[in-house]
Amino acid sequence: MEHVNITTPAFIDLHSVSKHYRQHHAIDSLDLSINKGESLALIGHNGAGKTTLLKLILGLTLPDAGSIKVNGLVPSQTSDRKKIAFLPEIVSFPASMTGRELITFYARLKGCKQSECNRLLNLVGLTDAASRKVGTYSKGMRQRLGLAQTLLGKPDLILLDEPTSGLDPSLRKQFYNILEDCKSAGTTILISSHALSEIETKTDRIAILKQGRLVIHGTLDELRNAADLSVQIRVSTQSGQTSIIIDTLEPETSYRKYNDHCIEFDCHRDDKLRVLQNISKIPSGIVDIEILPPRLDDLYIHFAGEENDESLNPQLTNPRS
Ligand code: ATP
């Protein structure tokens, strides 16, 4: 029987995309695909090209070379933009309108019902403040109003530029819960962020940009495997007993002693079990052992740090290539 291979086309598909401003390459030969219902974090230094990439996907700016398709269409030629939502880094609304007036205004533009406005104001925790003028809102409240506006009309694609910069920790948690619900409903999400420790577990995949080029993209685990960085092992002992750990370490192992009962050292992933076995033979004095895999901050420095310019060759480092 003939095997028919049916592959679902990517929801966002960028092929050899370049964008330059005068001599400056803001985006340089970039290939990237994002599937429907997938979430991707876009990280990179200031000026790496994150916002430019979002603008290209939105069709707000045109590529100089390459092709971009969103849901099979060229973004700049799409007449129906209601299903694509964008939350910019700085949300600015007319100060003299109330939260409810504003969300109602945008709802009319998108053809949404008033009940949708009330639901979203409630979702972002602004029901009580909805009758206040936006000029009296805090930065975080404006950001939440922006999120409510973004979610109007249940978009298929949400692009967010530094979305949590004005939110306190509990609101950030709520914010990601809301996005998770959208994703479960099939929304594709792209988040540009500098908050690496926050974003590392919040998206399916992570893409690292450097000087307009895609250094690597993949899941956190794929990035960890590609980087092959050491894990950190942190051992807490009873007071004054860190030497029982130091004695088990190879002489060349450098360690960090934070106080008289906590020591931390790096260990290659392949040596982890052997090191833990050695520690487990210690009869007494150990209170706790933590194994800390490389964080996104470490991976980012590895792949995009100044010292690692050879990482700009994606063939070496891209687990999906
Ligand atoms: P940040 O993290 O600081 O927001 P970014 O990764 O979003 O940075 P972009 O805003 O995409 O970076 O900018 C990429 C490069 O393109 C930067 O060097 C920027 O100066 C340049 N650039 C962006 N927009 C324009 C423009 N309209 N005219 C000229 N240069 C621009």
Coordinates of C-alpha atoms and ligand atoms in Angstrom, one line a residue:
M1 CA 0.0 0.0 0.0
E2 CA 1.3 3.4 -0.9
H3 CA 2.2 5.5 2.1
V4 CA 0.8 9.0 2.0
N5 CA 2.7 11.4 4.2
I6 CA 0.4 14.3 5.2
T7 CA 2.2 17.0 7.1
T8 CA 0.4 19.9 8.6
P9 CA 1.8 23.2 7.3
A10 CA 3.3 25.5 10.0
F11 CA 1.1 28.2 11.2
I12 CA 3.9 30.7 11.0
D13 CA 6.6 30.0 8.4
L14 CA 9.6 32.2 7.8
H15 CA 12.0 31.3 5.1
S16 CA 15.4 33.0 4.6
V17 CA 13.9 36.3 5.9
S18 CA 16.1 39.4 5.9
K19 CA 15.3 42.9 6.9
H20 CA 17.8 45.7 7.0
Y21 CA 17.7 49.4 8.0
R22 CA 20.3 51.2 5.8
Q23 CA 23.5 49.1 6.3
H24 CA 22.2 47.4 9.4
H25 CA 20.9 43.8 9.3
A26 CA 18.1 43.8 11.8
I27 CA 17.1 40.3 10.6
D28 CA 19.5 38.2 8.7
S29 CA 18.5 35.0 6.6
L30 CA 16.2 33.7 9.3
D31 CA 14.3 30.4 9.0
L32 CA 11.7 29.6 11.6
S33 CA 8.4 27.6 11.8
I34 CA 5.8 27.7 14.5
N35 CA 3.0 25.3 14.6
K36 CA -0.6 26.0 15.4
G37 CA -1.2 26.0 19.1
E38 CA 2.5 26.2 19.9
S39 CA 4.2 28.8 22.1
L40 CA 7.6 30.2 21.4
A41 CA 9.8 32.5 23.5
L42 CA 12.0 34.9 21.5
I43 CA 15.0 36.0 23.4
G44 CA 18.1 38.0 22.6
H45 CA 20.1 41.1 23.5
N46 CA 18.9 44.7 23.0
G47 CA 18.8 45.2 19.3
A48 CA 18.9 41.5 18.4
G49 CA 15.9 41.9 16.2
K50 CA 13.0 40.6 18.3
T51 CA 10.6 43.5 17.8
T52 CA 11.5 43.6 14.1
L53 CA 10.6 39.9 13.8
L54 CA 7.3 40.5 15.5
K55 CA 6.6 43.4 13.1
L56 CA 7.4 41.3 10.1
I57 CA 5.0 38.6 11.3
L58 CA 2.4 41.2 11.8
G59 CA 3.0 42.6 8.3
L60 CA 3.8 46.1 9.8
T61 CA 7.1 46.0 8.0
L62 CA 8.1 44.1 4.9
P63 CA 11.1 41.8 4.5
D64 CA 13.8 42.8 2.0
A65 CA 14.3 39.1 1.2
G66 CA 12.7 35.8 2.0
S67 CA 9.1 34.8 2.6
I68 CA 6.7 35.0 5.5
K69 CA 3.4 33.1 5.7
V70 CA 1.0 33.3 8.6
N71 CA -1.8 30.7 8.3
G72 CA -0.8 30.3 4.7
L73 CA -1.1 34.0 3.9
V74 CA 1.5 36.8 3.4
P75 CA 0.9 39.0 6.5
S76 CA 1.0 42.4 4.7
Q77 CA -1.6 41.2 2.3
T78 CA -4.0 39.8 4.8
S79 CA -7.2 41.8 4.9
D80 CA -8.7 40.2 8.0
R81 CA -6.4 41.0 10.9
K82 CA -9.0 40.4 13.6
K83 CA -7.5 37.0 14.5
I84 CA -4.0 38.3 15.0
A85 CA -3.4 40.2 18.2
F86 CA -0.3 42.2 19.3
L87 CA 0.5 43.5 22.8
P88 CA 3.4 46.0 22.5
E89 CA 6.0 46.5 25.2
I90 CA 4.7 50.0 26.0
V91 CA 0.9 50.1 26.1
S92 CA -0.4 53.6 25.6
F93 CA -4.1 54.4 25.8
P94 CA -6.0 57.8 25.8
A95 CA -5.8 58.9 29.5
S96 CA -9.2 60.4 29.6
M97 CA -11.2 57.3 28.7
T98 CA -12.2 54.7 31.3
G99 CA -11.1 51.1 31.1
R100 CA -14.6 50.0 30.1
E101 CA -14.9 52.7 27.4
L102 CA -11.6 51.6 25.9
I103 CA -12.3 47.9 25.8
T104 CA -15.8 48.6 24.4
F105 CA -14.3 50.7 21.7
Y106 CA -11.8 48.0 20.6
A107 CA -14.6 45.4 20.9
R108 CA -16.7 47.3 18.4
L109 CA -13.7 47.4 16.0
K110 CA -13.4 43.7 16.3
G111 CA -17.1 43.0 16.3
C112 CA -17.2 41.5 19.8
K113 CA -20.1 41.7 22.2
Q114 CA -20.2 43.8 25.4
S115 CA -20.4 40.5 27.4
E116 CA -17.0 39.7 26.0
C117 CA -15.6 43.0 27.4
N118 CA -17.0 42.3 30.9
R119 CA -15.6 38.7 30.8
L120 CA -12.1 40.0 29.8
L121 CA -12.1 42.9 32.3
N122 CA -12.9 40.3 35.0
L123 CA -10.3 37.9 33.7
V124 CA -7.5 40.5 34.0
G125 CA -8.8 41.7 37.4
L126 CA -10.0 45.2 36.3
T127 CA -13.7 45.0 36.9
D128 CA -13.6 47.2 40.0
A129 CA -11.4 49.8 38.2
A130 CA -13.3 49.6 34.9
S131 CA -15.1 52.9 35.5
R132 CA -11.9 54.8 36.3
K133 CA -10.0 56.9 33.7
V134 CA -7.0 55.0 32.3
G135 CA -4.9 58.1 33.2
T136 CA -5.2 57.0 36.8
Y137 CA -4.1 53.4 36.2
S138 CA -0.8 52.0 37.3
K139 CA 1.6 50.6 34.7
G140 CA 0.6 47.1 35.6
M141 CA -3.1 48.0 35.2
R142 CA -2.5 49.5 31.8
Q143 CA -0.6 46.3 30.9
R144 CA -3.6 44.2 32.0
L145 CA -6.0 46.4 30.0
G146 CA -3.7 45.8 27.1
L147 CA -3.9 42.1 27.6
A148 CA -7.7 42.2 27.8
Q149 CA -7.7 44.2 24.5
T150 CA -5.3 41.6 23.0
L151 CA -7.6 38.7 23.9
L152 CA -10.7 40.3 22.4
G153 CA -12.2 38.1 19.7
K154 CA -10.3 35.0 20.7
P155 CA -7.3 35.5 18.3
D156 CA -5.6 32.6 16.5
L157 CA -2.2 34.3 17.0
I158 CA -1.0 36.4 19.9
L159 CA 2.3 38.3 19.7
L160 CA 3.6 39.8 22.9
D161 CA 6.6 42.1 23.3
E162 CA 8.0 42.1 26.9
P163 CA 4.5 41.5 28.2
T164 CA 5.2 41.1 31.9
S165 CA 7.6 44.0 32.5
G166 CA 5.0 46.1 34.5
L167 CA 3.4 43.2 36.4
D168 CA 4.1 42.1 40.0
P169 CA 4.9 38.4 40.6
S170 CA 1.4 37.2 41.3
L171 CA 0.0 39.0 38.3
R172 CA 2.7 37.5 36.2
K173 CA 1.5 34.1 37.3
Q174 CA -2.1 34.9 36.4
F175 CA -0.9 36.3 33.1
Y176 CA 0.8 33.0 32.1
N177 CA -2.2 31.0 33.3
I178 CA -4.4 33.1 31.0
L179 CA -2.0 32.5 28.1
E180 CA -1.9 28.8 28.9
D181 CA -5.7 28.7 28.6
C182 CA -5.5 30.4 25.2
K183 CA -2.9 27.9 24.1
S184 CA -5.1 25.0 25.2
A185 CA -7.8 26.5 23.0
G186 CA -5.4 26.4 20.0
T187 CA -3.9 29.9 20.0
T188 CA -0.4 30.2 18.7
I189 CA 1.7 32.4 21.0
L190 CA 5.0 34.3 20.4
I191 CA 6.5 36.1 23.3
S192 CA 9.6 38.4 23.2
S193 CA 11.2 38.6 26.6
H194 CA 14.3 39.5 28.6
A195 CA 12.9 37.8 31.7
L196 CA 14.8 34.5 31.1
S197 CA 14.3 32.8 34.4
E198 CA 10.6 33.6 34.2
I199 CA 10.0 32.5 30.6
E200 CA 12.1 29.3 30.5
T201 CA 9.2 27.0 31.5
K202 CA 6.4 29.0 30.1
T203 CA 6.7 28.2 26.4
D204 CA 7.0 25.0 24.3
R205 CA 10.1 26.2 22.5
I206 CA 12.7 29.0 22.9
A207 CA 14.5 30.8 20.0
I208 CA 17.7 32.8 20.7
L209 CA 18.4 35.7 18.4
K210 CA 21.8 37.4 18.1
Q211 CA 22.5 40.2 15.7
G212 CA 19.4 39.4 13.7
R213 CA 20.3 35.7 13.2
L214 CA 18.7 32.7 14.8
V215 CA 21.4 31.1 16.9
I216 CA 19.4 28.2 18.1
H217 CA 15.8 27.1 18.7
G218 CA 14.3 24.2 20.5
T219 CA 12.8 23.0 23.8
L220 CA 14.6 23.8 27.0
D221 CA 15.9 20.2 27.1
E222 CA 17.1 20.4 23.5
L223 CA 19.0 23.6 24.3
R224 CA 20.5 21.9 27.3
N225 CA 21.6 18.9 25.3
A226 CA 23.1 21.1 22.6
A227 CA 25.0 23.2 25.1
D228 CA 26.2 20.2 27.2
L229 CA 26.8 22.5 30.2
S230 CA 27.6 21.2 33.6
V231 CA 24.9 20.7 36.2
Q232 CA 25.4 22.2 39.6
I233 CA 25.2 20.1 42.6
R234 CA 24.4 21.8 45.9
V235 CA 24.8 19.9 49.1
S236 CA 23.7 21.0 52.6
T237 CA 25.4 19.4 55.5
Q238 CA 25.2 19.7 59.2
S239 CA 26.9 22.8 60.5
G240 CA 30.7 22.8 60.0
Q241 CA 30.7 19.6 58.0
T242 CA 31.2 20.7 54.4
S243 CA 34.6 18.9 54.4
I244 CA 32.8 15.6 54.2
I245 CA 31.8 16.6 50.7
I246 CA 35.0 18.2 49.7
D247 CA 36.8 15.0 50.5
T248 CA 34.8 13.1 47.9
L249 CA 35.5 15.5 45.1
E250 CA 38.2 15.1 42.5
P251 CA 41.2 17.4 43.4
E252 CA 40.6 19.5 40.3
T253 CA 36.9 20.1 41.1
S254 CA 36.4 23.8 42.0
Y255 CA 33.6 24.4 44.5
R256 CA 31.8 27.3 46.1
K257 CA 31.3 27.3 49.8
Y258 CA 28.5 29.7 50.8
N259 CA 28.6 29.2 54.5
D260 CA 29.7 26.4 57.0
H261 CA 26.8 24.1 55.8
C262 CA 26.3 24.6 52.1
I263 CA 28.7 23.8 49.2
E264 CA 28.1 23.8 45.5
F265 CA 30.1 22.5 42.6
D266 CA 29.8 21.9 38.9
C267 CA 29.6 18.4 37.5
H268 CA 29.4 17.1 33.9
R269 CA 26.2 15.4 33.2
D270 CA 28.0 12.1 32.5
D271 CA 29.7 12.2 35.9
K272 CA 26.6 13.0 37.9
L273 CA 25.6 9.5 39.0
R274 CA 29.1 8.6 40.0
V275 CA 29.5 11.8 42.1
L276 CA 26.1 11.2 43.7
Q277 CA 27.1 7.6 44.5
N278 CA 30.3 8.8 46.2
I279 CA 28.2 11.3 48.3
S280 CA 25.6 8.6 49.2
K281 CA 28.4 6.5 50.8
I282 CA 29.0 9.2 53.4
P283 CA 27.4 7.7 56.5
S284 CA 26.0 10.9 58.2
G285 CA 26.1 14.7 58.1
I286 CA 24.2 15.3 54.9
V287 CA 21.0 17.3 55.2
D288 CA 20.0 17.8 51.5
I289 CA 21.2 17.5 47.9
E290 CA 20.0 19.6 45.0
I291 CA 20.8 19.0 41.4
L292 CA 20.5 22.2 39.4
P293 CA 20.4 21.8 35.6
P294 CA 21.6 24.8 33.5
R295 CA 19.1 27.6 33.6
L296 CA 18.0 29.6 30.5
D297 CA 20.3 32.4 31.7
D298 CA 23.3 30.0 31.4
L299 CA 22.2 28.7 28.1
Y300 CA 21.7 32.2 26.8
I301 CA 25.2 33.3 27.8
H302 CA 26.5 30.1 26.3
F303 CA 24.8 30.6 22.9
A304 CA 24.6 34.3 22.6
G305 CA 27.3 35.6 24.9
E306 CA 30.0 37.9 23.4
E307 CA 32.6 35.2 23.9
N308 CA 30.7 32.7 21.8
D309 CA 30.4 34.2 18.4
E310 CA 31.0 30.8 16.7
S311 CA 27.5 29.9 17.9
L312 CA 26.2 32.0 15.1
N313 CA 26.7 28.9 13.0
P314 CA 23.3 27.3 13.5
Q315 CA 24.4 24.1 11.9
L316 CA 26.6 23.4 14.9
T317 CA 24.0 24.1 17.5
N318 CA 20.5 23.8 16.2
P319 CA 19.0 20.5 17.4
R320 CA 16.3 20.7 14.7
S321 CA 18.5 21.4 11.8
Ligands
ATP1 P1 15.1 45.4 22.5 O1 15.3 44.2 23.3 O2 16.0 46.5 22.9 O3 13.7 45.8 22.4 P2 15.0 44.2 19.8 O4 15.7 42.8 19.9 O5 13.5 44.2 19.9 O6 15.6 45.1 20.9 P3 14.8 45.6 17.4 O7 13.9 46.7 17.9 O8 14.1 44.6 16.5 O9 15.6 44.9 18.5 O10 15.9 46.3 16.5 C1 16.9 45.5 15.8 C2 17.9 46.5 15.2 O11 17.3 47.2 14.2 C3 18.4 47.5 16.2 O12 19.8 47.7 15.9 C4 17.6 48.8 15.9 O13 18.4 49.9 16.1 C5 17.3 48.6 14.4 N1 16.1 49.2 14.0 C6 14.8 48.8 14.4 N2 13.9 49.6 13.9 C7 14.5 50.5 13.1 C8 14.1 51.6 12.3 N3 12.8 51.9 12.1 N4 15.0 52.3 11.7 C9 16.3 52.0 11.8 N5 16.8 51.0 12.6 C10 15.9 50.3 13.2

